[in-house]
mmCIF file of C-alpha atoms in Angstrom:
data_model
loop_
_atom_site.group_PDB
_atom_site.id
_atom_site.type_symbol
_atom_site.label_atom_id
_atom_site.label_comp_id
_atom_site.label_asym_id
_atom_site.label_seq_id
_atom_site.Cartn_x
_atom_site.Cartn_y
_atom_site.Cartn_z
ATOM 1 C CA MET L 1 0.000 0.000 0.000
ATOM 2 C CA LYS L 2 1.000 3.573 -0.455
ATOM 3 C CA LYS L 3 1.949 5.442 2.647
ATOM 4 C CA VAL L 4 0.422 8.918 2.662
ATOM 5 C CA VAL L 5 2.925 11.495 3.793
ATOM 6 C CA LYS L 6 3.231 15.234 3.364
ATOM 7 C CA LEU L 7 5.709 16.512 0.848
ATOM 8 C CA SER L 8 8.098 19.004 2.350
ATOM 9 C CA VAL L 9 9.337 21.989 0.404
ATOM 10 C CA ALA L 10 12.561 20.085 -0.008
ATOM 11 C CA VAL L 11 10.735 17.223 -1.733
ATOM 12 C CA THR L 12 12.607 14.443 0.099
ATOM 13 C CA LEU L 13 11.579 11.054 1.411
ATOM 14 C CA LEU L 14 10.339 10.992 4.980
ATOM 15 C CA ALA L 15 11.342 8.341 7.466
ATOM 16 C CA SER L 16 8.014 6.531 7.319
ATOM 17 C CA LEU L 17 8.523 5.565 3.684
ATOM 18 C CA LEU L 18 11.206 2.991 4.448
ATOM 19 C CA VAL L 19 10.995 -0.124 6.523
ATOM 20 C CA GLY L 20 14.771 -0.269 6.714
ATOM 21 C CA CYS L 21 17.261 1.362 5.844
ATOM 22 C CA GLY L 22 24.645 -1.979 -22.782
ATOM 23 C CA THR L 23 28.511 -1.176 -21.649
ATOM 24 C CA ASN L 24 29.199 2.295 -23.002
ATOM 25 C CA LYS L 25 32.646 3.560 -22.110
ATOM 26 C CA THR L 26 33.508 7.184 -22.676
ATOM 27 C CA THR L 27 36.501 9.172 -21.582
ATOM 28 C CA THR L 28 36.484 12.788 -20.466
ATOM 29 C CA SER L 29 40.046 13.998 -20.470
ATOM 30 C CA GLY L 30 42.042 16.933 -19.308
ATOM 31 C CA LYS L 31 45.770 16.228 -19.449
ATOM 32 C CA PRO L 32 46.619 12.560 -20.019
ATOM 33 C CA GLY L 33 47.497 10.470 -16.977
ATOM 34 C CA GLU L 34 51.221 10.203 -16.392
ATOM 35 C CA ALA L 35 51.496 6.862 -14.628
ATOM 36 C CA ASP L 36 52.593 3.635 -16.278
ATOM 37 C CA ALA L 37 50.784 0.345 -15.712
ATOM 38 C CA GLY L 38 52.648 -0.352 -12.485
ATOM 39 C CA GLN L 39 51.635 2.994 -11.039
ATOM 40 C CA ALA L 40 48.055 3.046 -12.334
ATOM 41 C CA ALA L 41 46.524 1.783 -9.097
ATOM 42 C CA VAL L 42 47.673 4.890 -7.233
ATOM 43 C CA ASN L 43 47.466 7.391 -10.097
ATOM 44 C CA ASN L 44 45.506 10.352 -8.796
ATOM 45 C CA LYS L 45 45.286 11.920 -12.267
ATOM 46 C CA GLU L 46 42.823 9.315 -13.546
ATOM 47 C CA LEU L 47 39.462 8.193 -12.188
ATOM 48 C CA THR L 48 37.266 5.308 -13.334
ATOM 49 C CA VAL L 49 33.571 5.782 -12.590
ATOM 50 C CA TYR L 50 30.934 3.080 -13.074
ATOM 51 C CA THR L 51 27.424 4.448 -13.431
ATOM 52 C CA ALA L 52 23.871 3.620 -14.485
ATOM 53 C CA LEU L 53 22.893 7.264 -14.929
ATOM 54 C CA GLU L 54 21.302 8.161 -18.248
ATOM 55 C CA ASP L 55 23.722 9.024 -21.074
ATOM 56 C CA ASP L 56 22.126 12.416 -21.618
ATOM 57 C CA GLN L 57 22.579 13.361 -17.959
ATOM 58 C CA ILE L 58 26.220 12.508 -17.364
ATOM 59 C CA LYS L 59 27.870 15.321 -19.337
ATOM 60 C CA SER L 60 25.899 18.136 -17.719
ATOM 61 C CA TYR L 61 26.223 16.602 -14.264
ATOM 62 C CA LEU L 62 30.014 16.441 -14.529
ATOM 63 C CA GLU L 63 30.608 20.026 -15.609
ATOM 64 C CA THR L 64 31.146 21.524 -12.156
ATOM 65 C CA PHE L 65 33.409 18.663 -11.066
ATOM 66 C CA LYS L 66 35.549 18.999 -14.202
ATOM 67 C CA LYS L 67 35.981 22.719 -13.624
ATOM 68 C CA ALA L 68 37.654 21.977 -10.302
ATOM 69 C CA HIS L 69 39.669 19.050 -11.713
ATOM 70 C CA SER L 70 40.707 20.191 -15.178
ATOM 71 C CA ASP L 71 43.795 17.979 -15.213
ATOM 72 C CA LEU L 72 41.894 14.798 -14.328
ATOM 73 C CA LYS L 73 41.155 12.050 -16.830
ATOM 74 C CA ILE L 74 37.698 10.635 -16.088
ATOM 75 C CA ASN L 75 36.804 7.234 -17.508
ATOM 76 C CA ILE L 76 33.028 6.762 -17.483
ATOM 77 C CA VAL L 77 31.742 3.194 -17.820
ATOM 78 C CA ARG L 78 27.971 3.390 -18.267
ATOM 79 C CA ASP L 79 25.348 0.680 -18.657
ATOM 80 C CA SER L 80 22.017 -0.483 -17.290
ATOM 81 C CA THR L 81 21.913 -1.207 -13.577
ATOM 82 C CA GLY L 82 21.903 -4.990 -13.878
ATOM 83 C CA VAL L 83 24.832 -4.988 -16.298
ATOM 84 C CA ILE L 84 26.885 -2.612 -14.145
ATOM 85 C CA THR L 85 26.121 -4.684 -11.047
ATOM 86 C CA ALA L 86 27.130 -7.913 -12.789
ATOM 87 C CA LYS L 87 30.321 -6.295 -14.092
ATOM 88 C CA LEU L 88 31.309 -5.088 -10.630
ATOM 89 C CA LEU L 89 30.627 -8.508 -9.095
ATOM 90 C CA ALA L 90 32.672 -10.206 -11.822
ATOM 91 C CA GLU L 91 35.579 -7.863 -11.062
ATOM 92 C CA LYS L 92 35.397 -8.415 -7.300
ATOM 93 C CA ASP L 93 38.896 -9.886 -7.030
ATOM 94 C CA ASN L 94 40.406 -7.350 -9.431
ATOM 95 C CA PRO L 95 38.301 -4.176 -9.199
ATOM 96 C CA GLN L 96 38.611 -1.741 -12.089
ATOM 97 C CA ALA L 97 36.226 0.969 -10.884
ATOM 98 C CA ASP L 98 37.260 3.564 -8.317
ATOM 99 C CA VAL L 99 33.731 4.711 -7.519
ATOM 100 C CA VAL L 100 30.140 3.807 -8.309
ATOM 101 C CA TRP L 101 27.917 6.792 -9.072
ATOM 102 C CA GLY L 102 24.156 6.961 -9.575
ATOM 103 C CA THR L 103 23.476 3.230 -9.399
ATOM 104 C CA ALA L 104 20.563 1.586 -7.578
ATOM 105 C CA ALA L 105 20.941 1.432 -3.809
ATOM 106 C CA THR L 106 19.693 -2.169 -3.952
ATOM 107 C CA SER L 107 22.717 -2.969 -6.144
ATOM 108 C CA LEU L 108 25.109 -1.196 -3.771
ATOM 109 C CA LEU L 109 23.589 -3.193 -0.923
ATOM 110 C CA VAL L 110 24.455 -6.355 -2.879
ATOM 111 C CA LEU L 111 28.017 -5.081 -3.341
ATOM 112 C CA ASN L 112 28.227 -4.360 0.370
ATOM 113 C CA GLN L 113 27.006 -7.865 1.174
ATOM 114 C CA ASN L 114 30.032 -9.035 -0.843
ATOM 115 C CA SER L 115 32.413 -6.734 1.100
ATOM 116 C CA MET L 116 33.183 -4.679 -2.006
ATOM 117 C CA LEU L 117 32.560 -1.172 -0.663
ATOM 118 C CA GLU L 118 34.911 0.921 1.443
ATOM 119 C CA PRO L 119 33.114 2.931 4.131
ATOM 120 C CA TYR L 120 33.421 6.649 3.512
ATOM 121 C CA ALA L 121 31.503 9.668 4.776
ATOM 122 C CA PRO L 122 31.649 12.319 2.052
ATOM 123 C CA LYS L 123 31.731 15.965 3.036
ATOM 124 C CA GLY L 124 28.203 17.169 3.715
ATOM 125 C CA VAL L 125 26.813 13.683 4.348
ATOM 126 C CA GLU L 126 24.995 15.032 7.406
ATOM 127 C CA ARG L 127 22.745 16.949 4.965
ATOM 128 C CA VAL L 128 21.541 13.695 3.392
ATOM 129 C CA VAL L 129 18.298 12.470 4.960
ATOM 130 C CA PRO L 130 18.750 9.132 6.785
ATOM 131 C CA GLU L 131 16.519 7.201 4.360
ATOM 132 C CA PHE L 132 18.968 7.952 1.536
ATOM 133 C CA LYS L 133 22.140 6.545 3.071
ATOM 134 C CA ASP L 134 23.579 3.500 4.781
ATOM 135 C CA THR L 135 22.854 3.354 8.506
ATOM 136 C CA ALA L 136 26.492 2.493 9.292
ATOM 137 C CA ASN L 137 28.900 5.221 10.377
ATOM 138 C CA PRO L 138 30.761 5.865 8.165
ATOM 139 C CA PRO L 139 28.297 4.794 5.459
ATOM 140 C CA THR L 140 29.174 2.446 2.612
ATOM 141 C CA TRP L 141 26.665 4.074 0.254
ATOM 142 C CA VAL L 142 25.023 7.483 -0.020
ATOM 143 C CA GLY L 143 22.037 8.318 -2.246
ATOM 144 C CA ILE L 144 21.429 11.326 -4.451
ATOM 145 C CA ASP L 145 17.835 11.000 -5.721
ATOM 146 C CA ALA L 146 14.980 8.554 -6.323
ATOM 147 C CA TRP L 147 13.370 7.307 -9.525
ATOM 148 C CA GLU L 148 10.055 5.538 -9.916
ATOM 149 C CA THR L 149 7.876 3.323 -12.103
ATOM 150 C CA ALA L 150 5.729 5.059 -14.697
ATOM 151 C CA PHE L 151 3.765 3.968 -17.769
ATOM 152 C CA VAL L 152 4.585 5.816 -20.964
ATOM 153 C CA VAL L 153 1.649 5.540 -23.363
ATOM 154 C CA ASN L 154 1.399 6.628 -27.004
ATOM 155 C CA THR L 155 -1.910 8.494 -27.121
ATOM 156 C CA LYS L 156 -2.207 8.464 -30.925
ATOM 157 C CA GLU L 157 -1.732 4.714 -31.139
ATOM 158 C CA MET L 158 -4.260 4.135 -28.379
ATOM 159 C CA GLU L 159 -6.778 6.382 -30.156
ATOM 160 C CA LYS L 160 -6.292 4.423 -33.385
ATOM 161 C CA ARG L 161 -7.116 1.228 -31.520
ATOM 162 C CA ASN L 162 -9.932 2.855 -29.548
ATOM 163 C CA LEU L 163 -8.278 1.731 -26.318
ATOM 164 C CA PRO L 164 -8.212 3.498 -22.934
ATOM 165 C CA ILE L 165 -4.932 4.606 -21.370
ATOM 166 C CA PRO L 166 -3.999 2.272 -18.487
ATOM 167 C CA GLN L 167 -3.991 3.919 -15.071
ATOM 168 C CA SER L 168 -3.005 1.001 -12.844
ATOM 169 C CA TYR L 169 -1.007 -2.224 -12.773
ATOM 170 C CA GLU L 170 -4.309 -4.123 -12.886
ATOM 171 C CA ASP L 171 -5.251 -2.354 -16.123
ATOM 172 C CA LEU L 172 -2.138 -3.751 -17.811
ATOM 173 C CA VAL L 173 -3.486 -7.319 -17.826
ATOM 174 C CA ARG L 174 -6.609 -6.414 -19.815
ATOM 175 C CA PRO L 175 -6.791 -8.753 -22.842
ATOM 176 C CA GLU L 176 -7.087 -5.878 -25.321
ATOM 177 C CA TYR L 177 -3.486 -4.882 -24.520
ATOM 178 C CA LYS L 178 -2.078 -8.219 -25.692
ATOM 179 C CA GLY L 179 1.259 -7.691 -27.461
ATOM 180 C CA LEU L 180 1.212 -3.911 -26.954
ATOM 181 C CA ILE L 181 3.391 -3.638 -23.825
ATOM 182 C CA THR L 182 7.124 -3.546 -23.229
ATOM 183 C CA MET L 183 8.912 -3.467 -19.895
ATOM 184 C CA PRO L 184 12.555 -3.779 -18.812
ATOM 185 C CA ASN L 185 14.096 -7.120 -17.957
ATOM 186 C CA PRO L 186 14.735 -6.821 -14.186
ATOM 187 C CA ALA L 187 17.992 -8.756 -14.449
ATOM 188 C CA ALA L 188 19.386 -6.053 -16.737
ATOM 189 C CA SER L 189 17.552 -2.941 -15.612
ATOM 190 C CA GLY L 190 17.145 -1.240 -12.253
ATOM 191 C CA THR L 191 13.799 0.079 -13.434
ATOM 192 C CA GLY L 192 12.699 -3.448 -14.249
ATOM 193 C CA PHE L 193 13.756 -4.691 -10.828
ATOM 194 C CA LEU L 194 12.126 -1.876 -8.856
ATOM 195 C CA THR L 195 8.876 -2.513 -10.747
ATOM 196 C CA VAL L 196 8.926 -6.258 -10.035
ATOM 197 C CA SER L 197 9.939 -5.477 -6.454
ATOM 198 C CA ALA L 198 6.939 -3.147 -6.141
ATOM 199 C CA LEU L 199 4.552 -5.864 -7.315
ATOM 200 C CA VAL L 200 5.995 -8.321 -4.784
ATOM 201 C CA GLN L 201 5.684 -5.813 -1.956
ATOM 202 C CA LEU L 202 2.207 -4.616 -2.954
ATOM 203 C CA MET L 203 0.672 -8.034 -3.584
ATOM 204 C CA GLY L 204 2.808 -10.585 -1.783
ATOM 205 C CA LYS L 205 4.890 -13.115 -3.707
ATOM 206 C CA ASP L 206 2.201 -15.610 -4.726
ATOM 207 C CA LYS L 207 -0.237 -12.995 -6.025
ATOM 208 C CA ALA L 208 2.598 -11.061 -7.662
ATOM 209 C CA TRP L 209 3.787 -14.082 -9.664
ATOM 210 C CA SER L 210 0.202 -14.860 -10.661
ATOM 211 C CA PHE L 211 -0.211 -11.255 -11.794
ATOM 212 C CA MET L 212 3.059 -11.304 -13.742
ATOM 213 C CA ASP L 213 1.966 -14.514 -15.484
ATOM 214 C CA LYS L 214 -1.033 -12.589 -16.835
ATOM 215 C CA LEU L 215 1.086 -9.545 -17.644
ATOM 216 C CA HIS L 216 3.520 -11.774 -19.545
ATOM 217 C CA ASP L 217 0.726 -12.698 -21.947
ATOM 218 C CA ASN L 218 0.433 -9.011 -22.905
ATOM 219 C CA ILE L 219 4.176 -8.316 -23.145
ATOM 220 C CA GLY L 220 5.639 -7.980 -26.619
ATOM 221 C CA MET L 221 9.240 -7.783 -25.409
ATOM 222 C CA TYR L 222 11.336 -7.319 -22.280
ATOM 223 C CA THR L 223 14.041 -4.750 -23.029
ATOM 224 C CA GLN L 224 17.596 -4.606 -21.752
ATOM 225 C CA SER L 225 17.289 -1.014 -20.525
ATOM 226 C CA GLY L 226 14.811 0.948 -18.464
ATOM 227 C CA SER L 227 14.705 3.759 -21.018
ATOM 228 C CA LYS L 228 13.870 1.720 -24.087
ATOM 229 C CA PRO L 229 10.154 1.091 -23.331
ATOM 230 C CA SER L 230 9.663 4.878 -23.172
ATOM 231 C CA LYS L 231 11.406 5.378 -26.487
ATOM 232 C CA MET L 232 9.452 2.556 -28.150
ATOM 233 C CA ALA L 233 6.209 4.019 -26.835
ATOM 234 C CA GLY L 234 7.260 7.370 -28.287
ATOM 235 C CA THR L 235 7.734 5.900 -31.762
ATOM 236 C CA GLY L 236 4.583 3.780 -31.450
ATOM 237 C CA GLU L 237 6.417 0.486 -31.944
ATOM 238 C CA TYR L 238 4.891 -0.689 -28.673
ATOM 239 C CA PRO L 239 2.254 1.792 -27.477
ATOM 240 C CA ILE L 240 2.612 1.046 -23.756
ATOM 241 C CA GLY L 241 6.012 1.148 -22.092
ATOM 242 C CA ILE L 242 6.566 0.309 -18.441
ATOM 243 C CA SER L 243 9.506 2.584 -17.707
ATOM 244 C CA PHE L 244 10.327 5.434 -15.309
ATOM 245 C CA GLY L 245 9.109 8.971 -14.896
ATOM 246 C CA TYR L 246 12.144 10.931 -16.074
ATOM 247 C CA ARG L 247 12.476 9.136 -19.410
ATOM 248 C CA GLY L 248 8.771 9.388 -20.212
ATOM 249 C CA ILE L 249 8.764 13.106 -19.384
ATOM 250 C CA THR L 250 11.830 13.585 -21.586
ATOM 251 C CA GLU L 251 10.125 11.810 -24.495
ATOM 252 C CA LYS L 252 7.076 14.035 -24.119
ATOM 253 C CA LYS L 253 9.187 17.200 -23.984
ATOM 254 C CA GLY L 254 10.897 16.031 -27.166
ATOM 255 C CA GLY L 255 7.563 16.006 -28.988
ATOM 256 C CA ALA L 256 6.553 12.361 -28.713
ATOM 257 C CA PRO L 257 2.749 11.882 -28.464
ATOM 258 C CA VAL L 258 2.900 10.218 -25.071
ATOM 259 C CA GLN L 259 1.199 10.492 -21.718
ATOM 260 C CA VAL L 260 3.157 9.678 -18.560
ATOM 261 C CA VAL L 261 1.058 7.744 -16.045
ATOM 262 C CA PHE L 262 2.101 7.008 -12.467
ATOM 263 C CA PRO L 263 0.168 3.833 -11.455
ATOM 264 C CA LYS L 264 -2.608 4.477 -8.984
ATOM 265 C CA GLU L 265 -1.490 1.640 -6.658
ATOM 266 C CA GLY L 266 1.823 3.448 -6.194
ATOM 267 C CA SER L 267 5.163 3.472 -7.969
ATOM 268 C CA GLY L 268 8.029 1.154 -7.271
ATOM 269 C CA TRP L 269 11.213 3.113 -6.637
ATOM 270 C CA ASP L 270 14.879 2.943 -5.808
ATOM 271 C CA VAL L 271 17.607 5.386 -4.859
ATOM 272 C CA GLU L 272 20.405 6.400 -7.208
ATOM 273 C CA ALA L 273 23.425 6.025 -4.955
ATOM 274 C CA ASN L 274 27.203 6.328 -4.781
ATOM 275 C CA GLY L 275 29.943 4.261 -3.170
ATOM 276 C CA LEU L 276 33.712 3.871 -2.907
ATOM 277 C CA ILE L 277 35.059 0.598 -4.300
ATOM 278 C CA LYS L 278 37.333 -1.287 -1.908
ATOM 279 C CA LYS L 279 40.833 -1.528 -3.401
ATOM 280 C CA LYS L 280 44.382 -1.955 -2.157
ATOM 281 C CA ALA L 281 45.147 1.651 -3.095
ATOM 282 C CA LEU L 282 42.366 4.224 -2.726
ATOM 283 C CA LYS L 283 42.766 7.391 -4.760
ATOM 284 C CA PRO L 284 42.235 10.669 -2.907
ATOM 285 C CA VAL L 285 40.443 11.989 -5.991
ATOM 286 C CA ALA L 286 37.860 9.197 -5.647
ATOM 287 C CA LYS L 287 36.859 10.613 -2.286
ATOM 288 C CA GLU L 288 36.831 14.118 -3.762
ATOM 289 C CA PHE L 289 34.434 12.858 -6.417
ATOM 290 C CA LEU L 290 32.078 11.443 -3.791
ATOM 291 C CA ASP L 291 32.257 14.759 -1.890
ATOM 292 C CA TRP L 292 31.233 16.614 -5.048
ATOM 293 C CA ALA L 293 28.497 14.071 -5.902
ATOM 294 C CA ILE L 294 26.346 15.222 -2.955
ATOM 295 C CA SER L 295 27.337 18.891 -3.127
ATOM 296 C CA GLU L 296 24.908 21.738 -3.701
ATOM 297 C CA ASP L 297 26.148 22.126 -7.284
ATOM 298 C CA ALA L 298 25.476 18.461 -8.047
ATOM 299 C CA MET L 299 22.067 18.524 -6.355
ATOM 300 C CA LYS L 300 20.982 21.466 -8.524
ATOM 301 C CA GLU L 301 21.787 19.378 -11.608
ATOM 302 C CA TYR L 302 19.979 16.288 -10.327
ATOM 303 C CA ASN L 303 16.914 18.419 -9.546
ATOM 304 C CA LYS L 304 16.613 19.395 -13.213
ATOM 305 C CA ASN L 305 15.586 15.786 -13.870
ATOM 306 C CA TYR L 306 14.258 14.328 -10.624
ATOM 307 C CA ALA L 307 11.680 15.524 -8.120
ATOM 308 C CA ILE L 308 12.892 13.630 -5.057
ATOM 309 C CA LEU L 309 16.383 14.463 -3.798
ATOM 310 C CA SER L 310 18.439 13.161 -0.902
ATOM 311 C CA VAL L 311 19.312 16.600 0.445
ATOM 312 C CA LYS L 312 16.759 18.998 1.885
ATOM 313 C CA SER L 313 16.739 22.477 0.408
ATOM 314 C CA ASP L 314 14.198 25.265 0.138
ATOM 315 C CA SER L 315 15.367 25.760 -3.443
ATOM 316 C CA ASN L 316 14.357 22.260 -4.601
ATOM 317 C CA GLN L 317 11.716 22.226 -7.328
ATOM 318 C CA ILE L 318 9.311 19.666 -8.784
ATOM 319 C CA PRO L 319 10.253 19.412 -12.489
ATOM 320 C CA GLU L 320 7.423 19.630 -15.009
ATOM 321 C CA GLY L 321 5.635 16.338 -15.634
ATOM 322 C CA TYR L 322 5.840 14.830 -12.163
ATOM 323 C CA GLU L 323 3.002 14.376 -9.699
ATOM 324 C CA LYS L 324 2.317 17.430 -7.544
ATOM 325 C CA ASP L 325 3.174 15.303 -4.517
ATOM 326 C CA PRO L 326 5.767 12.815 -5.847
ATOM 327 C CA VAL L 327 6.629 11.337 -2.447
ATOM 328 C CA LYS L 328 2.982 10.418 -1.912
ATOM 329 C CA GLN L 329 3.109 8.415 -5.155
ATOM 330 C CA LEU L 330 5.759 6.010 -3.836
ATOM 331 C CA ILE L 331 5.005 2.621 -2.329
ATOM 332 C CA LYS L 332 6.270 1.634 1.100
ATOM 333 C CA ASN L 333 9.595 0.096 0.196
ATOM 334 C CA ASP L 334 12.128 -2.063 2.045
ATOM 335 C CA LEU L 335 15.365 -1.670 0.085
ATOM 336 C CA ASN L 336 17.360 -3.967 2.366
ATOM 337 C CA SER L 337 14.858 -6.792 2.036
ATOM 338 C CA MET L 338 14.683 -6.436 -1.725
ATOM 339 C CA ALA L 339 18.473 -6.463 -2.010
ATOM 340 C CA LYS L 340 18.620 -9.712 -0.021
ATOM 341 C CA GLU L 341 15.873 -11.278 -2.136
ATOM 342 C CA ARG L 342 17.178 -9.934 -5.438
ATOM 343 C CA ASP L 343 18.906 -13.118 -6.661
ATOM 344 C CA GLY L 344 15.928 -15.317 -5.853
ATOM 345 C CA ILE L 345 13.455 -12.958 -7.503
ATOM 346 C CA LEU L 346 15.582 -12.657 -10.640
ATOM 347 C CA THR L 347 16.100 -16.411 -10.900
ATOM 348 C CA GLU L 348 12.358 -17.029 -10.700
ATOM 349 C CA TRP L 349 11.582 -14.198 -13.116
ATOM 350 C CA GLN L 350 14.028 -15.484 -15.727
ATOM 351 C CA LYS L 351 12.712 -19.043 -15.421
ATOM 352 C CA ARG L 352 9.173 -17.841 -16.107
ATOM 353 C CA TYR L 353 9.530 -14.993 -18.590
ATOM 354 C CA ASP L 354 13.005 -14.720 -20.145
ATOM 355 C CA SER L 355 11.835 -16.218 -23.460
ATOM 356 C CA LYS L 356 10.472 -12.804 -24.452
ATOM 357 C CA SER L 357 13.618 -10.894 -23.502
ATOM 358 C CA GLU L 358 15.270 -8.702 -26.105
ATOM 359 C CA GLY L 359 17.705 -10.753 -28.181
ATOM 360 C CA LYS L 360 16.020 -14.090 -27.419
ATOM 361 C CA LYS L 361 13.877 -14.166 -30.532
#
């Protein structure tokens, strides 16, 4: 069930909301790094950042950090949440990343369960509301914002078919939507996982799997990214995309004939979070990056895209396209529980539904 709470001016999550607390590599360079291979582990002129942030966000987000670190070479490794998580786990014994930035808190909790994160309290961490950071002191992960399930629906295509726009999860299993829906594969996408997680928490496991069996009948394809269902809805290839609010709003602003619907039962959600990868040699600049990542400058950039931030501020705004009370839209969510159950949920999901995943046909 949704938990009704008042939205503060800061638009942050309140304590009652929680029960607990493909690979694209780009390089942003100043001067080239000077170290040879033997020195690379302690080279403070180069930083490798793994992230699941959207491609079109990363450049603008990094501008203020780059101004203060003009001689730093920044290697950005970007992919969907599930792919980034799998890559980090595969590299556990020989970590390549220095920091993780803007990746699902449930994934960072999995990394922490595998002793892969180095505790670090970035400067200003006291400004981050408790629900957006690890309860340990110092924390192993710190959040920056939240993103949530939304349906992105092509209004023109629905009009052609004389079909209503779905307003709830229950609407999605109507037989007239057969073959018209896409959603992200939860093993690859954080958006896919938070949506499946929401169904489990809203309905209980047995009812959730029964519901997803019916939903599967209406699914045309499970995509490998959380953004793709929005984009496919925008082009009309699949008129209904289960995606997330930001990407649907972006498609609409770009002129796509879509309506962004936040399901009436409540949206699944997760926290985009940061962490320091445990390595033999920790770079001072990695800690500087994590300091910047929760700074006022960074928060202003995040707020251009997301309504719910981890830091309270009277200057926070609700970007156009979101619910007037976005916190009220979120389900009651136990991130720790979902992180612990993640492997089991994904195994069961893939056994039942993976035949319709992108690339399987």
